[in-house]
PDB file of C-alpha atoms and ligand atoms in Angstrom:
ATOM      1  CA  UNK A1116     138.113 -64.147-121.230  1.00  0.00           C
ATOM      2  CA  UNK A1117     138.327 -60.432-121.608  1.00  0.00           C
ATOM      3  CA  UNK A1118     139.137 -58.623-124.868  1.00  0.00           C
ATOM      4  CA  UNK A1119     142.125 -56.620-125.448  1.00  0.00           C
ATOM      5  CA  UNK A1120     140.396 -53.132-125.134  1.00  0.00           C
ATOM      6  CA  UNK A1121     139.294 -54.047-121.590  1.00  0.00           C
ATOM      7  CA  UNK A1122     142.906 -55.029-120.884  1.00  0.00           C
ATOM      8  CA  UNK A1123     144.293 -51.908-122.350  1.00  0.00           C
ATOM      9  CA  UNK A1124     141.758 -49.876-120.154  1.00  0.00           C
ATOM     10  CA  UNK A1125     142.818 -51.700-117.015  1.00  0.00           C
ATOM     11  CA  UNK A1126     146.274 -50.978-117.572  1.00  0.00           C
ATOM     12  CA  UNK A1127     145.750 -47.433-118.171  1.00  0.00           C
ATOM     13  CA  UNK A1128     143.735 -47.036-115.114  1.00  0.00           C
ATOM     14  CA  UNK A1129     146.521 -48.661-113.198  1.00  0.00           C
ATOM     15  CA  UNK A1130     148.980 -46.518-114.913  1.00  0.00           C
ATOM     16  CA  UNK A1131     147.055 -43.784-113.271  1.00  0.00           C
ATOM     17  CA  UNK A1132     147.572 -44.945-109.843  1.00  0.00           C
ATOM     18  CA  UNK A1133     144.185 -46.789-109.098  1.00  0.00           C
ATOM     19  CA  UNK A1134     144.103 -49.760-107.116  1.00  0.00           C
ATOM     20  CA  UNK A1135     143.387 -53.257-108.352  1.00  0.00           C
ATOM     21  CA  UNK A1136     139.929 -53.249-106.538  1.00  0.00           C
ATOM     22  CA  UNK A1137     139.150 -49.742-108.149  1.00  0.00           C
ATOM     23  CA  UNK A1138     140.107 -50.883-111.626  1.00  0.00           C
ATOM     24  CA  UNK A1139     138.129 -54.039-111.285  1.00  0.00           C
ATOM     25  CA  UNK A1140     135.143 -52.097-110.183  1.00  0.00           C
ATOM     26  CA  UNK A1141     135.325 -49.738-113.022  1.00  0.00           C
ATOM     27  CA  UNK A1142     136.101 -52.373-115.728  1.00  0.00           C
ATOM     28  CA  UNK A1143     134.296 -55.267-114.455  1.00  0.00           C
ATOM     29  CA  UNK A1144     137.281 -57.412-115.047  1.00  0.00           C
ATOM     30  CA  UNK A1145     138.218 -59.740-111.935  1.00  0.00           C
ATOM     31  CA  UNK A1146     141.001 -58.680-109.740  1.00  0.00           C
ATOM     32  CA  UNK A1147     142.860 -61.943-110.576  1.00  0.00           C
ATOM     33  CA  UNK A1148     142.764 -60.902-114.167  1.00  0.00           C
ATOM     34  CA  UNK A1149     144.184 -57.386-113.474  1.00  0.00           C
ATOM     35  CA  UNK A1150     146.783 -58.717-111.246  1.00  0.00           C
ATOM     36  CA  UNK A1151     148.080 -61.254-113.919  1.00  0.00           C
ATOM     37  CA  UNK A1152     147.882 -58.271-116.705  1.00  0.00           C
ATOM     38  CA  UNK A1153     150.223 -56.023-114.575  1.00  0.00           C
ATOM     39  CA  UNK A1154     152.522 -58.781-113.720  1.00  0.00           C
ATOM     40  CA  UNK A1155     152.856 -59.439-117.198  1.00  0.00           C
ATOM     41  CA  UNK A1156     153.299 -56.153-118.328  1.00  0.00           C
ATOM     42  CA  UNK A1157     155.946 -55.500-115.636  1.00  0.00           C
ATOM     43  CA  UNK A1158     157.822 -58.533-116.705  1.00  0.00           C
ATOM     44  CA  UNK A1159     157.788 -57.303-120.316  1.00  0.00           C
ATOM     45  CA  UNK A1160     159.172 -54.206-119.196  1.00  0.00           C
ATOM     46  CA  UNK A1161     161.967 -55.702-117.172  1.00  0.00           C
ATOM     47  CA  UNK A1162     162.846 -57.702-120.070  1.00  0.00           C
ATOM     48  CA  UNK A1163     163.139 -54.671-122.358  1.00  0.00           C
ATOM     49  CA  UNK A1164     165.280 -52.919-119.866  1.00  0.00           C
ATOM     50  CA  UNK A1165     167.680 -55.820-118.963  1.00  0.00           C
ATOM     51  CA  UNK A1166     170.424 -57.297-120.861  1.00  0.00           C
ATOM     52  CA  UNK A1167     167.958 -59.916-122.158  1.00  0.00           C
ATOM     53  CA  UNK A1168     165.518 -57.267-123.484  1.00  0.00           C
ATOM     54  CA  UNK A1169     163.132 -58.606-126.135  1.00  0.00           C
ATOM     55  CA  UNK A1170     163.255 -57.556-129.777  1.00  0.00           C
ATOM     56  CA  UNK A1171     162.247 -53.921-130.337  1.00  0.00           C
ATOM     57  CA  UNK A1172     160.554 -54.912-133.739  1.00  0.00           C
ATOM     58  CA  UNK A1173     158.237 -57.940-132.735  1.00  0.00           C
ATOM     59  CA  UNK A1174     156.281 -56.496-129.904  1.00  0.00           C
ATOM     60  CA  UNK A1175     152.707 -54.985-129.817  1.00  0.00           C
ATOM     61  CA  UNK A1176     154.328 -51.454-130.308  1.00  0.00           C
ATOM     62  CA  UNK A1177     157.580 -51.643-132.385  1.00  0.00           C
ATOM     63  CA  UNK A1178     160.221 -49.353-131.785  1.00  0.00           C
ATOM     64  CA  UNK A1179     163.592 -48.613-133.294  1.00  0.00           C
ATOM     65  CA  UNK A1180     166.660 -50.695-131.924  1.00  0.00           C
ATOM     66  CA  UNK A1181     168.783 -49.033-129.409  1.00  0.00           C
ATOM     67  CA  UNK A1182     171.527 -47.453-129.248  1.00  0.00           C
ATOM     68  CA  UNK A1183     170.657 -45.790-132.536  1.00  0.00           C
ATOM     69  CA  UNK A1184     174.515 -44.952-133.400  1.00  0.00           C
ATOM     70  CA  UNK A1185     175.505 -48.586-132.805  1.00  0.00           C
ATOM     71  CA  UNK A1186     172.567 -49.749-135.069  1.00  0.00           C
ATOM     72  CA  UNK A1187     173.552 -47.356-137.761  1.00  0.00           C
ATOM     73  CA  UNK A1188     176.968 -48.497-137.794  1.00  0.00           C
ATOM     74  CA  UNK A1189     176.013 -52.281-137.839  1.00  0.00           C
ATOM     75  CA  UNK A1190     173.458 -51.489-140.614  1.00  0.00           C
ATOM     76  CA  UNK A1191     176.272 -50.122-142.795  1.00  0.00           C
ATOM     77  CA  UNK A1192     178.432 -53.189-142.045  1.00  0.00           C
ATOM     78  CA  UNK A1193     175.605 -55.549-142.610  1.00  0.00           C
ATOM     79  CA  UNK A1194     174.733 -53.939-146.007  1.00  0.00           C
ATOM     80  CA  UNK A1195     178.471 -53.802-147.101  1.00  0.00           C
ATOM     81  CA  UNK A1196     179.733 -57.223-146.167  1.00  0.00           C
ATOM     82  CA  UNK A1197     177.346 -58.932-143.870  1.00  0.00           C
ATOM     83  CA  UNK A1198     174.991 -61.703-144.162  1.00  0.00           C
ATOM     84  CA  UNK A1199     172.393 -63.489-142.249  1.00  0.00           C
ATOM     85  CA  UNK A1200     172.011 -67.276-142.519  1.00  0.00           C
ATOM     86  CA  UNK A1201     169.988 -69.883-140.554  1.00  0.00           C
ATOM     87  CA  UNK A1202     171.657 -71.810-137.912  1.00  0.00           C
ATOM     88  CA  UNK A1203     171.060 -75.511-137.634  1.00  0.00           C
ATOM     89  CA  UNK A1204     167.526 -76.809-137.390  1.00  0.00           C
ATOM     90  CA  UNK A1205     165.528 -74.295-139.344  1.00  0.00           C
ATOM     91  CA  UNK A1206     162.533 -74.787-137.100  1.00  0.00           C
ATOM     92  CA  UNK A1207     164.143 -73.194-134.340  1.00  0.00           C
ATOM     93  CA  UNK A1208     164.434 -70.028-136.235  1.00  0.00           C
ATOM     94  CA  UNK A1209     167.821 -68.960-134.969  1.00  0.00           C
ATOM     95  CA  UNK A1210     170.030 -66.834-137.193  1.00  0.00           C
ATOM     96  CA  UNK A1211     173.710 -66.154-137.517  1.00  0.00           C
ATOM     97  CA  UNK A1212     174.618 -62.482-138.162  1.00  0.00           C
ATOM     98  CA  UNK A1213     178.295 -62.595-139.864  1.00  0.00           C
ATOM     99  CA  UNK A1214     180.382 -59.813-140.711  1.00  0.00           C
ATOM    100  CA  UNK A1215     183.787 -60.257-142.199  1.00  0.00           C
ATOM    101  CA  UNK A1216     186.249 -57.937-141.124  1.00  0.00           C
ATOM    102  CA  UNK A1217     189.348 -56.973-143.427  1.00  0.00           C
ATOM    103  CA  UNK A1218     192.553 -55.981-141.936  1.00  0.00           C
ATOM    104  CA  UNK A1219     192.418 -52.897-143.959  1.00  0.00           C
ATOM    105  CA  UNK A1220     190.761 -51.063-140.998  1.00  0.00           C
ATOM    106  CA  UNK A1221     192.662 -51.173-137.422  1.00  0.00           C
ATOM    107  CA  UNK A1222     190.228 -51.754-134.736  1.00  0.00           C
ATOM    108  CA  UNK A1223     187.324 -52.788-136.845  1.00  0.00           C
ATOM    109  CA  UNK A1224     186.942 -56.144-135.255  1.00  0.00           C
ATOM    110  CA  UNK A1225     186.581 -54.405-131.845  1.00  0.00           C
ATOM    111  CA  UNK A1226     184.407 -51.859-133.127  1.00  0.00           C
ATOM    112  CA  UNK A1227     182.099 -54.488-134.927  1.00  0.00           C
ATOM    113  CA  UNK A1228     181.797 -56.848-132.077  1.00  0.00           C
ATOM    114  CA  UNK A1229     181.035 -53.778-129.705  1.00  0.00           C
ATOM    115  CA  UNK A1230     178.221 -52.664-131.918  1.00  0.00           C
ATOM    116  CA  UNK A1231     176.733 -56.269-132.415  1.00  0.00           C
ATOM    117  CA  UNK A1232     176.843 -56.436-128.424  1.00  0.00           C
ATOM    118  CA  UNK A1233     175.129 -53.303-127.980  1.00  0.00           C
ATOM    119  CA  UNK A1234     172.329 -53.768-130.441  1.00  0.00           C
ATOM    120  CA  UNK A1235     171.754 -57.463-129.078  1.00  0.00           C
ATOM    121  CA  UNK A1236     173.319 -57.441-125.396  1.00  0.00           C
ATOM    122  CA  UNK A1237     171.732 -60.782-124.699  1.00  0.00           C
ATOM    123  CA  UNK A1238     173.360 -62.576-127.486  1.00  0.00           C
ATOM    124  CA  UNK A1239     176.937 -63.965-127.241  1.00  0.00           C
ATOM    125  CA  UNK A1240     179.394 -62.422-129.880  1.00  0.00           C
ATOM    126  CA  UNK A1241     181.991 -64.706-131.466  1.00  0.00           C
ATOM    127  CA  UNK A1242     185.089 -63.498-133.459  1.00  0.00           C
ATOM    128  CA  UNK A1243     186.026 -66.396-135.613  1.00  0.00           C
ATOM    129  CA  UNK A1244     189.266 -66.505-137.769  1.00  0.00           C
ATOM    130  CA  UNK A1245     188.816 -67.422-141.361  1.00  0.00           C
ATOM    131  CA  UNK A1246     191.193 -67.421-144.291  1.00  0.00           C
ATOM    132  CA  UNK A1247     191.793 -63.801-145.261  1.00  0.00           C
ATOM    133  CA  UNK A1248     189.797 -62.049-142.546  1.00  0.00           C
ATOM    134  CA  UNK A1249     188.096 -62.254-139.328  1.00  0.00           C
ATOM    135  CA  UNK A1250     184.564 -62.962-139.021  1.00  0.00           C
ATOM    136  CA  UNK A1251     182.405 -61.526-136.088  1.00  0.00           C
ATOM    137  CA  UNK A1252     179.417 -63.843-135.575  1.00  0.00           C
ATOM    138  CA  UNK A1253     176.448 -63.708-133.231  1.00  0.00           C
ATOM    139  CA  UNK A1254     173.287 -65.781-132.934  1.00  0.00           C
ATOM    140  CA  UNK A1255     169.741 -64.505-132.401  1.00  0.00           C
ATOM    141  CA  UNK A1256     166.241 -65.079-133.296  1.00  0.00           C
ATOM    142  CA  UNK A1257     165.943 -61.507-134.253  1.00  0.00           C
ATOM    143  CA  UNK A1258     168.639 -60.474-136.958  1.00  0.00           C
ATOM    144  CA  UNK A1259     165.877 -60.694-139.621  1.00  0.00           C
ATOM    145  CA  UNK A1260     163.529 -58.337-137.663  1.00  0.00           C
ATOM    146  CA  UNK A1261     166.427 -55.944-137.194  1.00  0.00           C
ATOM    147  CA  UNK A1262     167.739 -56.191-140.883  1.00  0.00           C
ATOM    148  CA  UNK A1263     164.577 -56.691-142.841  1.00  0.00           C
ATOM    149  CA  UNK A1264     166.806 -56.483-146.164  1.00  0.00           C
ATOM    150  CA  UNK A1265     167.574 -60.088-145.495  1.00  0.00           C
ATOM    151  CA  UNK A1266     166.215 -62.306-147.962  1.00  0.00           C
ATOM    152  CA  UNK A1267     167.310 -65.178-150.451  1.00  0.00           C
ATOM    153  CA  UNK A1268     170.156 -64.625-152.855  1.00  0.00           C
ATOM    154  CA  UNK A1269     172.762 -61.975-153.101  1.00  0.00           C
ATOM    155  CA  UNK A1270     172.109 -58.430-151.974  1.00  0.00           C
ATOM    156  CA  UNK A1271     172.771 -56.982-155.471  1.00  0.00           C
ATOM    157  CA  UNK A1272     170.396 -59.384-157.035  1.00  0.00           C
ATOM    158  CA  UNK A1273     167.477 -57.973-155.148  1.00  0.00           C
ATOM    159  CA  UNK A1274     165.981 -54.553-154.455  1.00  0.00           C
ATOM    160  CA  UNK A1275     167.494 -52.958-151.198  1.00  0.00           C
ATOM    161  CA  UNK A1276     165.254 -50.270-149.438  1.00  0.00           C
ATOM    162  CA  UNK A1277     165.300 -48.994-146.163  1.00  0.00           C
ATOM    163  CA  UNK A1278     162.320 -49.032-143.947  1.00  0.00           C
ATOM    164  CA  UNK A1279     161.067 -45.734-142.675  1.00  0.00           C
ATOM    165  CA  UNK A1280     162.303 -46.474-139.100  1.00  0.00           C
ATOM    166  CA  UNK A1281     165.635 -47.438-140.543  1.00  0.00           C
ATOM    167  CA  UNK A1282     165.900 -44.246-142.618  1.00  0.00           C
ATOM    168  CA  UNK A1283     165.293 -42.238-139.724  1.00  0.00           C
ATOM    169  CA  UNK A1284     168.283 -43.717-137.893  1.00  0.00           C
ATOM    170  CA  UNK A1285     170.425 -43.419-141.035  1.00  0.00           C
ATOM    171  CA  UNK A1286     169.466 -39.630-141.336  1.00  0.00           C
ATOM    172  CA  UNK A1287     170.202 -39.029-137.608  1.00  0.00           C
ATOM    173  CA  UNK A1288     173.460 -40.882-137.496  1.00  0.00           C
ATOM    174  CA  UNK A1289     174.656 -40.580-141.156  1.00  0.00           C
ATOM    175  CA  UNK A1290     178.391 -40.600-140.045  1.00  0.00           C
ATOM    176  CA  UNK A1291     177.972 -43.858-138.163  1.00  0.00           C
ATOM    177  CA  UNK A1292     176.192 -45.291-141.208  1.00  0.00           C
ATOM    178  CA  UNK A1293     178.960 -43.975-143.531  1.00  0.00           C
ATOM    179  CA  UNK A1294     181.721 -45.457-141.495  1.00  0.00           C
ATOM    180  CA  UNK A1295     179.933 -48.888-141.334  1.00  0.00           C
ATOM    181  CA  UNK A1296     179.528 -48.844-145.139  1.00  0.00           C
ATOM    182  CA  UNK A1297     183.312 -47.802-145.597  1.00  0.00           C
ATOM    183  CA  UNK A1298     184.652 -50.265-143.128  1.00  0.00           C
ATOM    184  CA  UNK A1299     183.089 -53.139-144.850  1.00  0.00           C
ATOM    185  CA  UNK A1300     183.120 -52.281-148.466  1.00  0.00           C
ATOM    186  CA  UNK A1301     185.438 -49.301-148.623  1.00  0.00           C
ATOM    187  CA  UNK A1302     189.268 -48.403-148.359  1.00  0.00           C
ATOM    188  CA  UNK A1303     191.281 -45.364-147.795  1.00  0.00           C
ATOM    189  CA  UNK A1304     194.539 -45.358-149.556  1.00  0.00           C
ATOM    190  CA  UNK A1305     197.325 -42.690-150.529  1.00  0.00           C
ATOM    191  CA  UNK A1306     198.196 -41.649-154.083  1.00  0.00           C
ATOM    192  CA  UNK A1307     201.729 -40.529-154.285  1.00  0.00           C
ATOM    193  CA  UNK A1308     202.604 -38.190-157.053  1.00  0.00           C
ATOM    194  CA  UNK A1309     206.078 -37.128-158.129  1.00  0.00           C
ATOM    195  CA  UNK A1310     206.563 -33.503-159.174  1.00  0.00           C
ATOM    196  CA  UNK A1311     210.125 -32.943-160.785  1.00  0.00           C
ATOM    197  CA  UNK A1312     211.680 -29.778-159.425  1.00  0.00           C
ATOM    198  CA  UNK A1313     214.914 -27.905-160.639  1.00  0.00           C
ATOM    199  CA  UNK A1314     217.218 -29.701-158.068  1.00  0.00           C
ATOM    200  CA  UNK A1315     215.123 -32.579-156.636  1.00  0.00           C
ATOM    201  CA  UNK A1316     211.921 -34.402-157.280  1.00  0.00           C
ATOM    202  CA  UNK A1317     209.199 -33.759-154.724  1.00  0.00           C
ATOM    203  CA  UNK A1318     206.461 -36.272-153.599  1.00  0.00           C
ATOM    204  CA  UNK A1319     203.074 -35.173-152.850  1.00  0.00           C
ATOM    205  CA  UNK A1320     200.587 -37.366-151.143  1.00  0.00           C
ATOM    206  CA  UNK A1321     196.761 -37.437-151.945  1.00  0.00           C
ATOM    207  CA  UNK A1322     194.782 -39.455-149.484  1.00  0.00           C
ATOM    208  CA  UNK A1323     191.509 -40.685-150.991  1.00  0.00           C
ATOM    209  CA  UNK A1324     188.351 -42.909-150.042  1.00  0.00           C
ATOM    210  CA  UNK A1325     186.797 -45.648-152.336  1.00  0.00           C
ATOM    211  CA  UNK A1326     183.759 -47.373-151.811  1.00  0.00           C
ATOM    212  CA  UNK A1327     183.075 -50.665-153.942  1.00  0.00           C
ATOM    213  CA  UNK A1328     179.583 -52.441-154.176  1.00  0.00           C
ATOM    214  CA  UNK A1329     177.983 -53.956-157.034  1.00  0.00           C
ATOM    215  CA  UNK A1330     174.393 -52.998-155.700  1.00  0.00           C
ATOM    216  CA  UNK A1331     173.234 -49.730-157.221  1.00  0.00           C
ATOM    217  CA  UNK A1332     170.691 -49.419-154.287  1.00  0.00           C
ATOM    218  CA  UNK A1333     173.687 -49.739-151.530  1.00  0.00           C
ATOM    219  CA  UNK A1334     175.651 -47.262-153.560  1.00  0.00           C
ATOM    220  CA  UNK A1335     172.704 -44.880-153.637  1.00  0.00           C
ATOM    221  CA  UNK A1336     172.315 -45.286-149.844  1.00  0.00           C
ATOM    222  CA  UNK A1337     176.091 -44.365-149.469  1.00  0.00           C
ATOM    223  CA  UNK A1338     176.151 -41.353-151.666  1.00  0.00           C
ATOM    224  CA  UNK A1339     172.854 -40.157-150.164  1.00  0.00           C
ATOM    225  CA  UNK A1340     174.314 -40.231-146.706  1.00  0.00           C
ATOM    226  CA  UNK A1341     177.393 -38.411-148.100  1.00  0.00           C
ATOM    227  CA  UNK A1342     175.008 -35.832-149.612  1.00  0.00           C
ATOM    228  CA  UNK A1343     173.395 -35.408-146.141  1.00  0.00           C
ATOM    229  CA  UNK A1344     176.964 -34.935-144.493  1.00  0.00           C
ATOM    230  CA  UNK A1345     178.081 -32.542-147.320  1.00  0.00           C
ATOM    231  CA  UNK A1346     181.004 -34.678-148.603  1.00  0.00           C
ATOM    232  CA  UNK A1347     181.523 -34.576-152.278  1.00  0.00           C
ATOM    233  CA  UNK A1348     181.956 -37.752-154.096  1.00  0.00           C
ATOM    234  CA  UNK A1349     182.482 -39.014-157.763  1.00  0.00           C
ATOM    235  CA  UNK A1350     180.993 -41.997-159.541  1.00  0.00           C
ATOM    236  CA  UNK A1351     184.193 -43.746-160.995  1.00  0.00           C
ATOM    237  CA  UNK A1352     182.590 -46.520-162.864  1.00  0.00           C
ATOM    238  CA  UNK A1353     179.758 -49.072-162.351  1.00  0.00           C
ATOM    239  CA  UNK A1354     180.966 -50.438-158.897  1.00  0.00           C
ATOM    240  CA  UNK A1355     183.115 -47.456-157.616  1.00  0.00           C
ATOM    241  CA  UNK A1356     182.297 -44.234-155.606  1.00  0.00           C
ATOM    242  CA  UNK A1357     185.358 -42.295-154.896  1.00  0.00           C
ATOM    243  CA  UNK A1358     185.951 -39.364-152.329  1.00  0.00           C
ATOM    244  CA  UNK A1359     189.053 -37.386-153.462  1.00  0.00           C
ATOM    245  CA  UNK A1360     188.784 -33.717-152.869  1.00  0.00           C
ATOM    246  CA  UNK A1361     190.936 -32.538-149.948  1.00  0.00           C
ATOM    247  CA  UNK A1362     187.998 -30.972-147.951  1.00  0.00           C
ATOM    248  CA  UNK A1363     185.962 -34.251-148.493  1.00  0.00           C
ATOM    249  CA  UNK A1364     188.657 -36.483-147.443  1.00  0.00           C
ATOM    250  CA  UNK A1365     189.469 -34.336-144.116  1.00  0.00           C
ATOM    251  CA  UNK A1366     185.757 -34.683-143.545  1.00  0.00           C
ATOM    252  CA  UNK A1367     185.712 -38.379-143.493  1.00  0.00           C
ATOM    253  CA  UNK A1368     188.796 -38.575-141.675  1.00  0.00           C
ATOM    254  CA  UNK A1369     187.032 -37.072-138.750  1.00  0.00           C
ATOM    255  CA  UNK A1370     184.876 -40.104-138.268  1.00  0.00           C
ATOM    256  CA  UNK A1371     186.124 -43.022-140.371  1.00  0.00           C
ATOM    257  CA  UNK A1372     189.777 -43.172-140.522  1.00  0.00           C
ATOM    258  CA  UNK A1373     192.733 -43.822-140.287  1.00  0.00           C
ATOM    259  CA  UNK A1374     193.108 -43.131-136.808  1.00  0.00           C
ATOM    260  CA  UNK A1375     189.488 -43.352-136.020  1.00  0.00           C
TER     261      UNK A1375
HETATM  262 ZN1  LIG B2010     162.186 -59.712-133.337  1.00  0.00          ZN
END
């Protein structure tokens, strides 16, 4: 048995282009062991590059999930109206990510399913008709690694904090994150106001966005992202954040809806 330092040194020397015999001579490890380390490393790399790539979080050197824009969007959807629950036999440690998609946003089911498929390309994405909504559902062992906010009980009953690697993604892809939050817990609606004039009444339309979530932590993540994007917002009451100013609504329309 060789220790991990020896293995790392051998892999580093191989990486510099040395042959197995040379590495063996320099490190003292057997050629058989070095061959096996190289094979295992190559297999790992292939796994990572291929459709069944392993989880970016539970490896020796954790990295952020890719693609980051899809992850930011999916994180918004998950924090808004998603849940992670065990599938069948708990000992198998397989989890279902479920995201309820309301009818209010055209194209949401497709966008949601595409984001799930992009972040975990090896896992099947199911679209299930439920009463009043469509659920996008996918099974993986790694949903809790990718969404460490998972925990027992309701999201608003526990503290929701982003890990530094998540915060970095959210900062870089604030538009995708905001779109995900609004697609799960928000709506865009039009206020119609009548102005009586001399000969006729005239109607004016004011589109606005509303975000509803009981968790103050999640509201804060939403408003921090809006601040980052320079979108003005108002706290309406304990649960609701409103975006109503013309310029702010126009800015959200660029990447949230109604046509997006
Ligand atoms: Zn994992």
